[in-house]
XYZ file of C-alpha atoms in Angstrom:
652
model
C 90.595 136.117 90.028
C 88.321 137.531 92.798
C 85.119 137.913 94.759
C 82.141 140.052 93.937
C 79.356 140.984 96.378
C 75.960 141.280 94.843
C 74.244 143.648 97.478
C 70.941 143.628 95.623
C 70.670 139.932 94.976
C 72.367 139.009 98.461
C 74.848 136.860 97.003
C 78.614 136.430 97.168
C 80.388 135.394 94.079
C 83.675 133.845 93.322
C 85.460 133.759 89.849
C 88.653 131.963 89.823
C 90.648 130.332 87.073
C 89.548 126.828 87.913
C 86.240 127.240 89.886
C 83.415 129.359 90.350
C 80.932 129.710 93.273
C 78.194 131.458 94.960
C 77.041 131.731 98.625
C 74.025 133.234 100.317
C 73.679 134.105 104.003
C 71.052 132.385 106.137
C 69.446 133.193 109.355
C 71.771 131.042 111.614
C 74.537 133.265 110.708
C 75.874 130.671 108.270
C 77.102 130.767 104.580
C 75.218 128.375 102.365
C 77.012 127.394 99.047
C 74.297 127.250 96.290
C 76.587 127.075 93.161
C 79.724 125.269 92.285
C 81.171 125.527 88.664
C 84.068 123.643 87.158
C 85.641 125.894 84.750
C 87.641 123.246 83.059
C 84.573 121.139 82.058
C 81.776 123.768 82.215
C 79.793 121.553 84.491
C 77.816 123.189 87.348
C 76.447 122.172 90.621
C 73.491 124.780 91.059
C 70.600 124.869 93.512
C 67.912 127.150 92.127
C 65.375 126.461 94.979
C 64.258 129.594 96.693
C 65.878 129.778 100.135
C 65.241 132.269 103.031
C 68.319 134.552 103.288
C 69.551 137.363 105.453
C 71.541 140.424 104.364
C 75.315 140.461 104.830
C 76.279 142.790 107.695
C 79.516 143.914 105.653
C 81.922 142.571 103.054
C 85.546 143.183 102.622
C 87.180 141.724 99.499
C 90.948 141.458 99.364
C 91.899 139.736 96.080
C 91.800 135.896 96.568
C 90.231 136.250 99.965
C 86.993 137.721 101.170
C 85.636 138.567 104.673
C 81.891 138.578 105.110
C 79.741 139.184 108.386
C 76.352 137.732 109.206
C 74.399 138.336 112.214
C 72.722 135.413 113.562
C 68.965 135.874 113.953
C 67.847 135.578 117.665
C 71.418 135.119 118.968
C 73.789 137.540 120.391
C 76.429 136.598 117.658
C 78.153 138.072 114.888
C 79.429 135.425 112.414
C 82.620 136.771 110.362
C 83.420 134.178 107.434
C 86.530 134.185 105.715
C 86.690 132.578 102.325
C 89.717 131.821 100.213
C 90.339 130.914 96.551
C 93.429 129.341 95.037
C 94.655 129.973 91.341
C 95.955 126.468 90.987
C 93.274 124.508 92.708
C 89.631 124.003 91.867
C 89.001 124.500 95.549
C 87.389 126.994 97.984
C 88.206 127.093 101.717
C 86.404 128.860 104.421
C 86.183 129.358 108.294
C 84.291 131.407 110.696
C 85.001 133.448 113.724
C 82.026 134.166 116.097
C 81.973 137.305 118.457
C 79.577 137.368 121.149
C 77.862 140.790 122.240
C 76.675 139.044 125.507
C 77.461 135.696 127.086
C 76.105 132.859 125.298
C 76.649 129.160 124.708
C 77.746 127.958 121.096
C 76.069 124.829 120.648
C 76.932 124.497 116.854
C 80.061 125.708 115.307
C 79.603 125.600 111.645
C 82.233 124.603 109.079
C 80.618 124.571 105.858
C 77.206 124.112 104.389
C 76.191 123.386 100.586
C 73.150 122.675 98.540
C 74.175 121.159 95.234
C 70.665 120.943 93.632
C 71.535 117.584 91.836
C 69.110 114.763 92.210
C 70.099 112.636 95.034
C 69.621 109.145 93.209
C 72.267 110.237 90.620
C 75.246 110.263 93.052
C 77.339 108.000 95.369
C 79.088 109.103 98.511
C 82.491 107.722 99.628
C 83.938 107.988 103.112
C 85.572 105.869 105.818
C 88.764 104.989 107.814
C 87.149 104.343 110.986
C 89.675 102.474 113.059
C 88.341 99.181 114.299
C 90.460 96.360 116.039
C 90.543 93.089 114.193
C 91.559 89.682 115.433
C 91.997 86.977 112.690
C 93.328 83.469 112.832
C 97.059 83.622 113.323
C 97.138 87.300 112.935
C 97.010 88.596 116.535
C 95.634 92.116 116.905
C 95.656 94.457 114.067
C 93.709 97.480 113.051
C 91.310 97.593 110.041
C 90.327 100.987 108.416
C 86.895 101.094 106.914
C 85.688 102.280 103.773
C 82.197 102.712 102.459
C 80.395 103.890 99.349
C 76.721 104.950 99.922
C 74.239 105.159 97.005
C 72.261 108.363 97.488
C 68.515 108.662 96.862
C 65.322 110.384 98.075
C 65.171 110.099 101.905
C 68.746 108.765 102.292
C 70.755 110.765 104.772
C 74.011 109.609 106.173
C 76.906 111.242 108.102
C 80.798 111.137 108.632
C 81.668 111.302 112.369
C 85.147 112.271 112.672
C 87.745 112.735 115.549
C 90.193 110.705 117.288
C 90.005 107.111 116.122
C 87.014 107.878 114.128
C 86.203 108.374 110.383
C 88.428 110.594 108.216
C 87.373 114.228 107.693
C 86.733 113.606 103.906
C 83.758 113.073 101.945
C 83.671 112.341 98.025
C 80.427 112.825 95.881
C 80.585 111.151 92.467
C 78.658 109.720 89.655
C 78.881 105.954 89.407
C 81.293 105.136 86.558
C 83.027 108.459 86.694
C 82.167 111.974 85.616
C 81.986 115.221 87.647
C 82.573 114.920 91.383
C 83.019 116.941 94.508
C 85.380 116.351 97.411
C 84.777 118.071 100.869
C 87.306 118.144 103.819
C 87.295 119.716 107.227
C 90.363 120.488 109.336
C 89.576 119.288 112.831
C 90.929 116.913 115.166
C 88.208 117.512 117.660
C 84.865 115.565 117.108
C 82.807 116.734 114.164
C 79.856 115.704 112.061
C 79.316 115.938 108.336
C 75.740 115.133 107.258
C 75.103 114.357 103.495
C 72.419 113.393 101.126
C 68.812 114.378 100.995
C 68.996 116.792 104.011
C 66.011 118.851 102.948
C 63.694 115.844 102.225
C 63.116 116.784 98.527
C 65.588 114.890 96.817
C 68.394 117.492 96.495
C 71.870 116.670 97.694
C 73.283 118.786 100.529
C 76.377 118.711 102.802
C 76.295 120.096 106.506
C 79.432 120.063 108.528
C 79.645 121.345 112.095
C 81.091 120.708 115.589
C 78.990 120.776 118.850
C 81.418 122.152 121.410
C 78.953 123.562 123.750
C 81.332 126.495 124.055
C 80.424 129.203 126.688
C 81.376 132.412 124.934
C 81.729 135.628 127.182
C 80.738 139.078 125.963
C 83.285 140.353 123.485
C 85.103 137.034 123.258
C 85.680 135.427 119.897
C 85.750 131.682 118.874
C 87.231 130.656 115.575
C 86.227 127.213 114.124
C 88.137 124.803 111.975
C 88.352 125.377 108.246
C 86.548 123.435 105.599
C 86.987 123.150 101.878
C 85.027 121.960 98.893
C 86.491 121.192 95.420
C 85.494 120.045 92.061
C 87.042 117.212 89.748
C 86.123 115.212 86.680
C 86.911 111.606 86.282
C 86.792 108.483 88.512
C 87.211 108.353 92.233
C 91.048 108.193 91.945
C 90.896 111.789 90.186
C 88.744 112.953 92.992
C 91.213 111.820 95.564
C 94.099 113.219 93.469
C 92.654 116.572 93.127
C 92.170 116.755 96.848
C 95.705 115.413 97.496
C 97.226 118.281 95.365
C 95.276 120.989 97.259
C 96.251 119.408 100.539
C 99.920 118.802 99.728
C 100.246 122.341 98.164
C 98.138 124.394 100.593
C 97.648 122.744 104.013
C 100.439 120.206 104.625
C 103.500 121.015 106.748
C 106.484 121.051 104.192
C 109.893 119.363 104.408
C 112.618 121.119 102.603
C 115.022 118.081 102.517
C 114.804 117.007 98.935
C 115.491 113.251 100.173
C 112.032 113.233 101.751
C 110.263 110.678 102.078
C 113.251 109.008 103.682
C 114.621 105.523 103.965
C 114.495 105.207 107.700
C 115.697 102.893 110.450
C 113.806 102.495 113.646
C 114.932 100.546 116.517
C 111.661 99.060 117.690
C 112.528 95.804 115.895
C 114.736 95.207 118.967
C 111.973 96.279 121.483
C 112.814 98.325 124.460
C 116.072 96.671 125.314
C 118.340 99.003 123.434
C 121.638 100.745 124.472
C 124.123 103.156 123.057
C 126.602 100.264 121.875
C 123.818 98.516 120.077
C 122.448 101.675 118.397
C 126.157 102.587 117.226
C 126.351 99.106 115.499
C 123.120 99.737 113.717
C 123.925 103.130 112.677
C 127.174 101.957 110.913
C 125.172 99.427 109.119
C 122.562 101.923 108.269
C 125.259 104.406 106.872
C 126.512 101.729 104.516
C 123.088 100.537 103.316
C 122.026 104.143 102.320
C 119.554 104.828 105.219
C 118.684 108.480 105.613
C 117.037 108.737 109.023
C 117.978 106.862 112.217
C 115.373 106.714 114.887
C 115.743 105.569 118.376
C 112.368 104.293 119.423
C 110.776 103.546 122.798
C 113.344 102.331 125.444
C 115.759 105.250 125.438
C 113.933 107.469 128.066
C 113.498 107.783 131.875
C 110.200 109.020 133.413
C 111.347 112.632 132.883
C 112.304 112.117 129.066
C 116.108 111.911 129.997
C 118.171 109.184 128.309
C 118.536 106.249 130.657
C 121.981 106.470 132.255
C 122.578 102.698 132.404
C 121.565 102.480 128.688
C 123.013 105.833 127.256
C 125.455 106.941 129.864
C 126.645 109.814 127.511
C 122.980 110.673 126.540
C 121.688 110.483 123.029
C 123.613 113.761 121.764
C 126.806 111.784 120.806
C 124.640 109.287 118.863
C 123.011 112.201 117.084
C 126.219 113.674 116.266
C 127.560 110.510 114.843
C 124.418 110.276 112.716
C 124.850 113.838 111.404
C 128.429 113.188 110.583
C 127.449 110.277 108.532
C 124.765 112.241 106.674
C 121.741 110.841 108.430
C 119.037 112.686 110.425
C 118.366 111.651 114.057
C 115.059 111.004 115.411
C 113.376 109.647 118.586
C 110.184 108.183 119.866
C 108.445 110.890 122.086
C 104.956 109.872 123.539
C 104.477 113.173 125.303
C 100.726 112.785 125.893
C 101.615 110.140 128.763
C 103.119 110.601 132.146
C 104.864 108.295 134.559
C 103.928 108.344 138.336
C 107.781 108.174 138.883
C 108.321 111.385 136.938
C 109.229 114.826 138.638
C 106.366 116.385 137.075
C 104.022 113.943 138.641
C 105.509 114.502 142.100
C 105.111 118.227 141.624
C 101.708 118.389 139.810
C 99.693 115.164 140.163
C 96.611 117.156 139.236
C 98.212 117.555 135.691
C 97.805 113.690 135.103
C 94.415 112.046 134.474
C 92.844 109.023 133.011
C 94.695 106.101 131.489
C 98.168 106.356 129.801
C 99.904 103.711 127.919
C 103.394 101.953 127.961
C 105.249 105.323 127.743
C 108.326 104.566 129.553
C 110.638 101.546 130.054
C 110.521 101.803 133.824
C 107.067 103.285 133.876
C 105.517 102.869 137.383
C 101.852 103.862 136.831
C 101.132 105.657 133.594
C 98.390 108.395 133.165
C 97.366 110.669 130.373
C 98.637 114.233 130.268
C 95.751 116.899 130.542
C 96.757 119.103 127.611
C 93.616 120.907 128.062
C 95.001 122.476 131.067
C 96.933 125.782 130.106
C 99.704 125.317 132.864
C 100.201 121.730 131.756
C 100.380 122.958 128.126
C 103.055 125.432 128.735
C 105.116 122.979 130.627
C 105.158 120.267 128.069
C 105.891 122.666 125.150
C 109.005 123.760 127.281
C 109.981 120.081 127.973
C 109.482 119.100 124.377
C 111.823 122.022 123.098
C 114.410 121.006 125.892
C 114.314 117.332 124.676
C 114.794 118.275 121.152
C 117.698 120.541 121.806
C 119.533 118.649 124.339
C 119.420 115.319 122.030
C 120.140 116.963 118.624
C 116.683 115.759 117.365
C 115.734 116.304 113.664
C 112.612 114.103 113.813
C 110.162 112.879 116.480
C 107.128 110.681 116.339
C 104.129 110.932 118.842
C 102.812 107.484 120.082
C 100.337 105.737 122.311
C 97.810 107.996 124.058
C 98.010 111.463 122.785
C 96.467 113.265 125.541
C 94.560 112.722 128.907
C 91.135 114.328 129.207
C 90.447 116.678 131.996
C 88.791 115.386 135.194
C 85.160 116.032 135.866
C 86.291 118.548 138.657
C 87.800 120.815 136.102
C 85.710 123.932 135.263
C 85.136 123.210 131.595
C 84.019 126.011 129.334
C 83.286 123.539 126.420
C 83.214 119.808 125.833
C 85.933 117.799 127.323
C 86.910 116.761 123.673
C 86.953 120.373 122.386
C 89.195 121.745 125.275
C 91.386 118.795 125.156
C 91.995 118.548 121.511
C 91.420 121.853 119.965
C 92.664 123.949 122.792
C 95.202 121.425 124.054
C 96.813 119.121 121.799
C 96.607 121.137 118.725
C 98.061 124.173 120.497
C 101.060 122.056 121.645
C 101.887 120.881 118.337
C 101.383 124.328 116.733
C 103.694 126.020 119.550
C 106.414 123.226 118.952
C 106.227 123.709 115.174
C 106.590 127.544 115.675
C 109.437 127.321 118.091
C 111.313 124.269 116.092
C 109.959 124.609 112.509
C 112.641 122.391 110.954
C 112.052 119.400 113.218
C 109.993 116.775 111.157
C 106.899 115.458 113.127
C 105.272 112.138 112.523
C 101.740 111.440 113.705
C 101.311 108.020 115.401
C 98.959 106.545 118.090
C 99.569 102.895 117.791
C 98.691 103.455 114.343
C 96.853 106.215 112.417
C 94.383 107.777 114.970
C 93.672 111.230 113.380
C 92.882 110.626 109.647
C 92.142 114.341 109.511
C 93.392 117.515 107.508
C 94.270 119.113 110.786
C 96.870 116.424 111.263
C 98.301 117.084 107.881
C 98.756 120.737 108.945
C 100.550 119.510 111.947
C 102.865 116.643 110.912
C 105.056 116.032 107.927
C 104.184 112.406 107.670
C 101.859 109.764 109.425
C 101.894 106.140 110.255
C 99.071 103.944 108.749
C 98.495 100.707 110.331
C 101.070 99.831 113.194
C 103.507 97.375 111.737
C 101.339 94.359 111.437
C 103.395 92.998 108.266
C 103.344 93.226 104.533
C 99.911 92.119 103.467
C 98.189 94.176 106.315
C 100.175 97.138 105.223
C 98.809 96.990 101.688
C 95.335 96.218 102.730
C 94.981 99.381 104.838
C 97.248 101.529 102.664
C 94.964 100.986 99.664
C 92.198 102.527 101.582
C 93.922 105.338 103.535
C 95.294 106.483 100.157
C 91.913 107.437 99.132
C 92.107 110.262 101.628
C 95.533 111.031 102.763
C 98.322 112.037 100.166
C 101.201 109.404 99.783
C 103.510 111.316 102.173
C 101.186 110.564 104.942
C 101.609 106.666 104.103
C 104.733 105.759 106.001
C 105.453 102.115 106.549
C 106.890 100.197 109.451
C 108.540 97.023 108.001
C 108.916 94.332 110.662
C 108.753 91.324 108.299
C 111.364 88.648 108.552
C 112.694 87.216 106.459
C 112.730 90.454 104.507
C 112.475 89.839 100.707
C 111.105 91.561 97.617
C 107.533 90.715 98.427
C 107.773 92.120 101.736
C 109.911 95.276 101.177
C 107.795 96.203 98.217
C 104.710 95.956 100.305
C 105.973 99.044 102.327
C 107.295 101.189 99.483
C 104.203 103.035 98.305
C 104.203 106.516 99.881
C 106.730 106.918 102.652
C 109.073 107.268 104.592
C 110.036 103.505 104.310
C 110.844 102.440 107.866
C 113.094 99.432 108.338
C 112.454 97.641 111.713
C 114.514 94.406 111.295
C 117.505 93.682 113.533
C 120.243 94.684 111.090
C 123.279 95.219 113.361
C 124.718 91.810 112.465
C 123.827 91.861 108.792
C 126.923 90.822 106.764
C 127.631 92.821 103.615
C 128.167 89.678 101.492
C 124.809 88.179 102.443
C 121.808 87.607 100.267
C 119.625 89.714 102.747
C 122.045 92.621 102.351
C 121.779 92.449 98.597
C 117.973 92.390 98.808
C 118.022 95.463 101.116
C 120.312 97.541 99.043
C 118.660 96.658 95.709
C 115.125 97.559 97.233
C 116.362 100.776 98.898
C 117.766 101.806 95.608
C 114.505 100.962 93.966
C 112.560 102.905 96.569
C 114.821 106.033 96.078
C 114.277 105.884 92.280
C 110.359 106.098 92.415
C 109.568 107.758 95.695
C 109.240 111.251 94.332
C 107.245 110.065 91.499
C 104.864 108.511 94.180
C 104.846 111.445 96.388
C 103.071 113.763 93.828
C 101.526 111.257 91.797
C 97.925 110.222 91.283
C 97.229 107.040 93.246
C 95.889 104.179 90.905
C 93.832 101.736 92.932
C 94.001 98.805 90.481
C 93.338 95.563 92.438
C 92.315 95.689 96.156
C 94.243 93.438 98.550
C 92.168 91.183 100.801
C 92.984 89.205 104.028
C 95.222 86.180 103.463
C 92.320 83.865 104.632
C 90.480 84.916 101.398
C 92.803 83.601 98.992
C 90.913 81.121 96.876
C 87.623 82.135 98.632
C 86.664 85.198 96.646
C 90.034 86.560 96.000
C 92.566 85.252 93.478
C 95.655 86.573 95.664
C 96.719 89.427 93.236
C 96.681 92.997 94.117
C 98.136 96.154 92.476
C 98.567 99.794 93.291
C 100.173 102.340 91.193
C 101.092 105.943 90.847
C 100.842 108.213 87.693
C 102.783 111.553 87.653
C 101.186 113.919 85.172
C 104.227 116.276 84.939
C 106.455 113.640 83.669
C 103.702 111.393 82.065
C 105.133 108.492 83.846
C 103.771 105.732 86.170
C 105.029 103.001 88.604
C 102.831 100.056 89.474
C 103.537 97.599 92.588
C 101.923 94.107 91.863
C 101.938 91.443 94.557
C 100.724 87.855 94.463
C 99.706 85.201 97.001
C 98.837 81.619 96.035
C 99.127 79.658 92.972
C 97.380 81.588 90.168
C 100.412 82.306 87.998
C 98.895 84.720 85.220
C 96.778 87.692 85.777
C 95.474 90.792 83.771
C 96.326 93.916 85.609
C 93.642 96.696 84.748
C 95.260 100.138 84.231
C 93.742 103.531 84.045
C 94.732 107.150 84.626
C 97.389 107.181 81.763
C 97.526 109.541 78.776
C 95.770 107.542 75.884
C 97.853 109.248 73.208
C 101.171 108.475 74.657
C 103.388 105.496 73.779
C 104.794 104.149 76.783
C 107.869 101.920 77.284
C 106.623 99.427 79.840
C 109.425 97.833 81.769
C 109.407 95.011 84.245
C 112.040 95.551 86.893
C 112.405 91.830 87.873
C 111.771 90.105 84.492
C 114.092 92.713 82.838
C 111.850 92.808 79.874
C 110.084 95.754 78.209
C 107.662 96.551 75.373
C 106.130 99.737 73.812
C 102.390 100.012 74.215
C 100.011 103.087 74.041
C 98.101 104.495 76.737
C 94.766 103.677 74.947
C 95.765 99.983 74.503
C 96.784 99.747 78.210
C 93.495 101.207 79.179
C 91.640 98.805 77.041
C 93.605 95.601 77.527
C 95.482 96.167 80.804
C 98.856 94.434 81.403
C 99.168 90.676 81.505
C 101.748 89.360 83.910
C 102.905 85.878 84.956
C 104.399 85.493 88.261
C 105.506 81.940 89.365
C 105.607 80.963 92.988
C 103.957 82.130 96.202
C 104.590 85.540 97.732
C 106.121 87.233 94.724
C 105.984 90.476 93.238
C 106.867 92.787 90.353
C 107.372 96.503 89.717
C 106.207 97.861 86.417
C 107.662 101.204 85.153
C 105.775 103.126 82.449
C 107.942 105.953 80.767
C 106.942 107.870 77.629
C 108.864 106.679 74.642
C 111.219 109.050 73.249
């Protein structure tokens, strides 16, 4: 595996076990990918159209990585690109470092560009997860994560616009009905644009991803952009997502060494902000008997200086953390560090570090502002404070929440856009520094729900919220879409449903962690509710690792409850196939009166004989993968709000 520089032809070539690729240098100092070849299938994406190129300034090959320099025509900039290849993934990754020979403004910070040569009218593009508030009858406020598929054709140009509470940093290109496909990702929390389609106006498919930071780069200074990656797969959209998931999990994502992950978790927000030490100890006792593995004290524990409230936790949180550890549980807290209270000591000493609206950060909040993480002094202070809070309270896990940052005021001397300075040089650096100082602390992304559906977020956090605890059906609706982009470990579920039955609990099982938010302190061990919880916790633990690394099978998409009987029959199903064990699990849910339904299946090994077991019905049968693909699985579920879990294991 390695790179080769064709000096005469002006091309950089990669030959790896699963993928081959070629690039040329263009005048803007950018790399343009012109060939992508899937070694497993022999299929190529090649653009043979002549393109104006410039020579590489130098090339340094180092095994699976290469560094190439390109001088940008007409600009005082040397662009040095780093390109990486991976033996186990049909993916290439690249990023650029710009060096200025004289002061200049970087209006465009490139991530990746490719011309695939394929006729535009043969492909369909897939993208989404734009976060939009939704108000439905009887629902209150919830968030809706969009999804769109765009048929490409001559003259069709579209774009993914990513960033905070914007679309995900992912683009899929596939043939309708399956076949060869391409996935594209970029690792930026700051705003970025990825254009795709007929970019050159001649019917060819291209992709062009970049940021627009308006960065003032001084002479001799450097600016490194976010990485982007391109990969190939062959199959349906689920296979395209899966190959991207595997790359993201193996190469980009922050790892958790604890073999129990994703955890069964308790979060105190089911009680709201009115929590205290005695009540939390009661909950901890119940959790330890139920088999919960992570105990999280949510909002309501802290004063404006992130100290435990003395009237609520007179001895602090450390004794509770020690008791959790003694019982074999991890201990976590809610920590919305991007917000600052006017009652805090920091605000009294440095009011200039606060700007713009904050949100609901403290139980006794006064006024709340955003914390200006783009200011280096603010950033250094909050890193010290976070480490102090982690150490003083025995914290193994924390979740961010609410506003993640405050932008800098207009009076601040900005050297780039406010978004870039605040996010890329503020928020991102805070999380990177905390991860460096406390590498074993598990971080969860949250901002009243998923706000950064990005591959930079997965590099920073071990897990992420999806939709913010709206209940069972809405969890399934949004998770079905989010799982197109993010691996299952970034699909944690807050389960606030009451009463909590099989239908509700299983709505929160796909991915993880599984986060219980019900008031459990008075739960009796002999009660029916106790039995339901114990049984479903055991079920979750038995399938979680299969789901963690499995291919998500999108089988029947859930809809809004108002649509039952109006375009939707009330059935939905999602599954996971583990190619290592050749096994699968499928979660089926039903609303309404339709009792019998065929569940379509795909993604199995056609030659395998599977024992198909229904967990609730207690029945099983042996069916080939080919027959399951052809006929699906017919289930009968009587009643409303019912579920079934289907296990498929290779027959010995």
